[in-house]
Short mmCIF file of C-alpha atoms in Angstrom, two decimals:
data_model
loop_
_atom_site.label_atom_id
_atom_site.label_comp_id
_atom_site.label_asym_id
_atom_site.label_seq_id
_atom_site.Cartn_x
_atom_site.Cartn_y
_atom_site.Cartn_z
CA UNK X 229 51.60 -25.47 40.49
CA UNK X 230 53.67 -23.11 42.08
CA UNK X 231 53.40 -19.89 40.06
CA UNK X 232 50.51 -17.69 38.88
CA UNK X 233 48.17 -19.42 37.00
CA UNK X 234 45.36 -17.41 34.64
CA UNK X 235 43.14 -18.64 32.27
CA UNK X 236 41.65 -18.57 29.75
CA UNK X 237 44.76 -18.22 27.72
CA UNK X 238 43.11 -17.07 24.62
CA UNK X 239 39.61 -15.77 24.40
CA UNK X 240 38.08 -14.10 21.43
CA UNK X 241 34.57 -12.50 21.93
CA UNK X 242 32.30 -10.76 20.18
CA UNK X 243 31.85 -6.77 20.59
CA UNK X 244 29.54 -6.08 23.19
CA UNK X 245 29.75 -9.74 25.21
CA UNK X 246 31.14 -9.78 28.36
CA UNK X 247 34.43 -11.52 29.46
CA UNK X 248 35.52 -12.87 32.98
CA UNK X 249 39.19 -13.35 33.01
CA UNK X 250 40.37 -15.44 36.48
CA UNK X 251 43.78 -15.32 38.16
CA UNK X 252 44.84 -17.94 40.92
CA UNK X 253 47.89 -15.87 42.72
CA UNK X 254 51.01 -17.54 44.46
CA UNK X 255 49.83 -19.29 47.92
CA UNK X 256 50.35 -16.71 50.73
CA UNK X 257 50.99 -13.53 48.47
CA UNK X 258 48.84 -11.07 49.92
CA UNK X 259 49.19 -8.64 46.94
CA UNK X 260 47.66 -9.29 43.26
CA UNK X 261 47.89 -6.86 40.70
CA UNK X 262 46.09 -6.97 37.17
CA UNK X 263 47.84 -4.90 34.05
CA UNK X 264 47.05 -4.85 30.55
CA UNK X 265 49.58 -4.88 27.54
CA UNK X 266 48.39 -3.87 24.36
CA UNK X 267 49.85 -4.33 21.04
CA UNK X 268 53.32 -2.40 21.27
CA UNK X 269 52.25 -0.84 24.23
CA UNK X 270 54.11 -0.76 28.05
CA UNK X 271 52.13 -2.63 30.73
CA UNK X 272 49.60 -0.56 31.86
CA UNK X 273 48.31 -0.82 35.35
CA UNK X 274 44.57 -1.93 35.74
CA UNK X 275 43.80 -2.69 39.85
CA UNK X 276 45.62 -3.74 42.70
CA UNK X 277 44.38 -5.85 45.79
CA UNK X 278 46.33 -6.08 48.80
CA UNK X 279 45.19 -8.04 51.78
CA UNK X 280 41.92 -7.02 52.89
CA UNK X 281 42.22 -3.75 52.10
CA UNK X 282 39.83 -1.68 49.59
CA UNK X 283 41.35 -2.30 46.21
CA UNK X 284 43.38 0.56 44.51
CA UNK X 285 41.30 0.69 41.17
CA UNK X 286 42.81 3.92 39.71
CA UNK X 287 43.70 2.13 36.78
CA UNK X 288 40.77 1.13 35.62
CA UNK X 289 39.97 2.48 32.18
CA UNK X 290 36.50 2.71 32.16
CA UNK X 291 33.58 1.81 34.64
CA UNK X 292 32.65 -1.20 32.07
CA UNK X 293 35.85 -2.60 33.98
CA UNK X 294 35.71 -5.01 37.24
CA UNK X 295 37.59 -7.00 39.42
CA UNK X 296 37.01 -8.67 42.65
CA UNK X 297 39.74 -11.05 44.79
CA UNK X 298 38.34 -13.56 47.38
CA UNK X 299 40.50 -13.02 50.45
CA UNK X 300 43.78 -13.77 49.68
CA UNK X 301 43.08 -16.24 46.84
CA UNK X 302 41.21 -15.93 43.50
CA UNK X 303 40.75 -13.06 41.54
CA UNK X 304 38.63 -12.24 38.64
CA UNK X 305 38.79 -9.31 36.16
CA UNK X 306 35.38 -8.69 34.35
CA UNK X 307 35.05 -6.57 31.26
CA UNK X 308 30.96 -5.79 30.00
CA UNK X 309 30.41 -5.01 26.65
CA UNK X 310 33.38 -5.56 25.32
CA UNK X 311 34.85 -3.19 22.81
CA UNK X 312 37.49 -3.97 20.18
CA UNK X 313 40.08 -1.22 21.95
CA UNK X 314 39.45 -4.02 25.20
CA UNK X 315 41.45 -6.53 23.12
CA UNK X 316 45.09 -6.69 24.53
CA UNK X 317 46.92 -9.20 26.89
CA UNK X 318 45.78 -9.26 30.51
CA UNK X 319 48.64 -10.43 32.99
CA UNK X 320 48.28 -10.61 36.38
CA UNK X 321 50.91 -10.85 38.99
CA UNK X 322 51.22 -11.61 42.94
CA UNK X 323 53.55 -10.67 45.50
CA UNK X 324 54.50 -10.73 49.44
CA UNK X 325 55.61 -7.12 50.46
CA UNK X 326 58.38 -5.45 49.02
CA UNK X 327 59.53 -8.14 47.08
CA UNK X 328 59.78 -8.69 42.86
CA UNK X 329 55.99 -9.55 41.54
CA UNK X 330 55.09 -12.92 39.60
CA UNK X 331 53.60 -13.14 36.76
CA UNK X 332 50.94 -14.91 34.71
CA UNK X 333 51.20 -16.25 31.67
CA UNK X 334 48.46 -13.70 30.22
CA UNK X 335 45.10 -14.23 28.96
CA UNK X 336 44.83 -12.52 25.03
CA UNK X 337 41.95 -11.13 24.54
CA UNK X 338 40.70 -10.64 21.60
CA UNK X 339 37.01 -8.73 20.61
CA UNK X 340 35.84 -9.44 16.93
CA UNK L 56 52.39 11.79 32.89
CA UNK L 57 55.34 8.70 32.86
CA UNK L 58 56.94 8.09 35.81
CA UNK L 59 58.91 5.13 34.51
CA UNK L 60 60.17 6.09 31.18
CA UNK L 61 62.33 4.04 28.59
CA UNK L 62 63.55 6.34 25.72
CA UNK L 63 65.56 4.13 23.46
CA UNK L 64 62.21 1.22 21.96
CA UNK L 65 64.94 -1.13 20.95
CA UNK L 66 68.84 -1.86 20.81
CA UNK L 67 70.51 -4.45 18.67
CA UNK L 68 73.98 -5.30 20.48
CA UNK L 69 76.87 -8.16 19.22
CA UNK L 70 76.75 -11.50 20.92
CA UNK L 71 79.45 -11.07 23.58
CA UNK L 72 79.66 -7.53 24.30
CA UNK L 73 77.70 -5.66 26.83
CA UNK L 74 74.18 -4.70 26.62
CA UNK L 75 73.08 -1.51 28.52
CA UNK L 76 69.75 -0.55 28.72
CA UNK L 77 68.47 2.33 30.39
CA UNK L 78 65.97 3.91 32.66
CA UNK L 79 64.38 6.95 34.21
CA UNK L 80 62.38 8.02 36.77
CA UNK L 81 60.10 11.01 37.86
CA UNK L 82 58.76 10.31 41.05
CA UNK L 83 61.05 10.58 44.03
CA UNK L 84 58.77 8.71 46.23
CA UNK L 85 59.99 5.64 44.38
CA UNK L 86 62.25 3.57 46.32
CA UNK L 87 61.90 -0.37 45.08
CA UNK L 88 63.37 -1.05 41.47
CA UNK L 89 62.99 -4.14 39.03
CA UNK L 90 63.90 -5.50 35.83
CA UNK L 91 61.80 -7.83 33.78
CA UNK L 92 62.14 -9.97 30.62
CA UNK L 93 59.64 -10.61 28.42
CA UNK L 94 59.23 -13.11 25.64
CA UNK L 95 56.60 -13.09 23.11
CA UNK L 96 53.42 -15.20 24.48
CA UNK L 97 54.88 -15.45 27.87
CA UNK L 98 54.26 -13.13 31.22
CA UNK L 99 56.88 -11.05 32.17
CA UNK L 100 59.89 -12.80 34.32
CA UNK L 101 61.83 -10.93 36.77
CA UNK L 102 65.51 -10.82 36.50
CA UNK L 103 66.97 -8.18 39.40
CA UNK L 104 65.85 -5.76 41.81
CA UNK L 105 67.59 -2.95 43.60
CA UNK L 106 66.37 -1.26 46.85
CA UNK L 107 66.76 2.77 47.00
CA UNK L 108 69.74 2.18 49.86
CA UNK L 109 72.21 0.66 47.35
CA UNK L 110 74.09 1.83 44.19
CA UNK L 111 74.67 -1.80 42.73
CA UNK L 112 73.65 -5.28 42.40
CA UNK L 113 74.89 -7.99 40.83
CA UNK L 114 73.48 -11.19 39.97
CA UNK L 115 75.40 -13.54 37.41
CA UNK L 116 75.49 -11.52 33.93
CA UNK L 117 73.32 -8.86 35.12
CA UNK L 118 73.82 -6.03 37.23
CA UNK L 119 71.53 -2.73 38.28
CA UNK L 120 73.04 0.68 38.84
CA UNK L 121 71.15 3.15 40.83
CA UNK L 122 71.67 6.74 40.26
CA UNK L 123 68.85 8.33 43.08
CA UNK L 124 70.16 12.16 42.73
CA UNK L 125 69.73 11.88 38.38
CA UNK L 126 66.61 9.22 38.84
CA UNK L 127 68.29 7.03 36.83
CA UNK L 128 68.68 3.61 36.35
CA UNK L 129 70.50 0.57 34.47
CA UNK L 130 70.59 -2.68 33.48
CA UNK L 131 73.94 -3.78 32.22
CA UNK L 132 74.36 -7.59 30.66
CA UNK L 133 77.44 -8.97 29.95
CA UNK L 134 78.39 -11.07 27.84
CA UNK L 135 75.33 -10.65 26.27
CA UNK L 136 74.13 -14.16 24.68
CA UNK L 137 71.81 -14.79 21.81
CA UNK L 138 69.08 -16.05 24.02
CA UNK L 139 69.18 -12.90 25.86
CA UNK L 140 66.82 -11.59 22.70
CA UNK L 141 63.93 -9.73 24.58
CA UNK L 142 61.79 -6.92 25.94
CA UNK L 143 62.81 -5.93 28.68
CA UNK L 144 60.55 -3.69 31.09
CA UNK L 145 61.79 -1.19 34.15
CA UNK L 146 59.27 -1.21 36.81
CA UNK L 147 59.24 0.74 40.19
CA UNK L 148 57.44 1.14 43.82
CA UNK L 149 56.98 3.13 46.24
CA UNK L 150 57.36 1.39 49.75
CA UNK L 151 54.88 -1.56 50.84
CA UNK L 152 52.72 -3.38 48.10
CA UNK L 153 51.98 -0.20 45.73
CA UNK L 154 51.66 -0.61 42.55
CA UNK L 155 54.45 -1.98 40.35
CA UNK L 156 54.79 1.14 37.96
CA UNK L 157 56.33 -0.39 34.30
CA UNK L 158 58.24 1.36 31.54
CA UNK L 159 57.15 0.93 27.97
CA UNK L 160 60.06 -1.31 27.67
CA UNK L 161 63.03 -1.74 25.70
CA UNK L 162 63.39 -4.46 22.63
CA UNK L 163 66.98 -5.96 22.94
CA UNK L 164 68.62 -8.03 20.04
CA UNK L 165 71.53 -10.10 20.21
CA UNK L 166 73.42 -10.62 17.40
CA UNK L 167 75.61 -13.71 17.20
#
């Protein structure tokens, strides 16, 4: 397809797995962003990959917290032992310079 | 710290009349400006973007005012329609691919 795809859609885990979330951007967007929303909560900024670049991973809430991007394609966000505060919806968007992001659909996470 | 901020969580406005929903802005560096729409479930779609060099755009129903000297933006829909029901997020760059920063968004309801 033509949009940003992510999956799983829904994952619940048990506290203390770890949880690989993927993102397959827009063809030739060299940006990719991953945010978090929690429940009520604003989207809240995670990491950011542009081209080859090192990523910008201010965002990151703790070290437990991962990501890596192939290039310009896939991307991958990686949580180890997961903790229930972890669960939220993870959305990740793409984008060509200064232009309006794309969205995912979200993966919802959810640690038991 | 906020640098995107949304004060008012939720507005319920009459099918037909205008919806105005409002943003502001702490960091002068800023100079890219978006508005998204969320449903529940989905990823968050973009609607309209402004650029730090205009006052205005216009797209359809929707239109962005920029207000650079009181940081200050807004989204104004009219006629506002039932399926316009949504959260709808502020979100704002500094130039190149930085970081989309988001508000904590504002819950509109249209009531027919």
């Amino acid at each position: 397809g033509a949009g940003v795809s992510q999956s799983p859609s829904n994952k619940v885990t048990e506290k203390g797995k770890d949880v690989e979330l993927r993102c397959d951007p827009i063809s030739g967007h060299t940006a990719l962003y991953w945010y978090r929303q929690r429940l009520g909560q604003g989207l809240e900024f995670l990491i950011y990959f542009q081209g080859n670049s090192a990523p910008d991973k201010s965002g990151l809430p703790s070290d437990r917290f991962s990501a890596e991007r192939t290039g310009e394609s896939v991307s991958t966000l990686t949580i180890q032992r997961t903790q229930q505060e972890d669960s939220a919806v993870y959305l990740c968007a793409s984008r060509r310079t200064n232009t309006e992001a794309f969205f995912g659909q979200g993966t919802r996470l959810t640690v038991v | 710290d906020q640098q995107v901020k949304q004060n008012s969580p939720s507005l319920s406005v009459q099918e037909g009349r205008i919806s105005i929903l409002n943003c502001d802005y702490t960091n002068s560096m800023f100079d890219y400006f978006l508005w998204y729409k969320k449903y529940p479930a989905e990823g968050p779609t973009f609607l309209i973007s402004i650029s730090s060099i205009k006052d205005k755009n216009e797209d359809g129903r929707f239109t962005v005012f920029l207000n650079k000297s009181a940081k200050h933006l807004s989204l104004h829909i009219v006629p506002s329609q039932p399926g316009d029901s949504a959260v709808y997020f502020c979100a704002a760059s500094e130039a190149g691919n930085t970081p989309l920063v988001f508000g904590k968004g504002t819950r509109l309801s249209v009531i027919a």
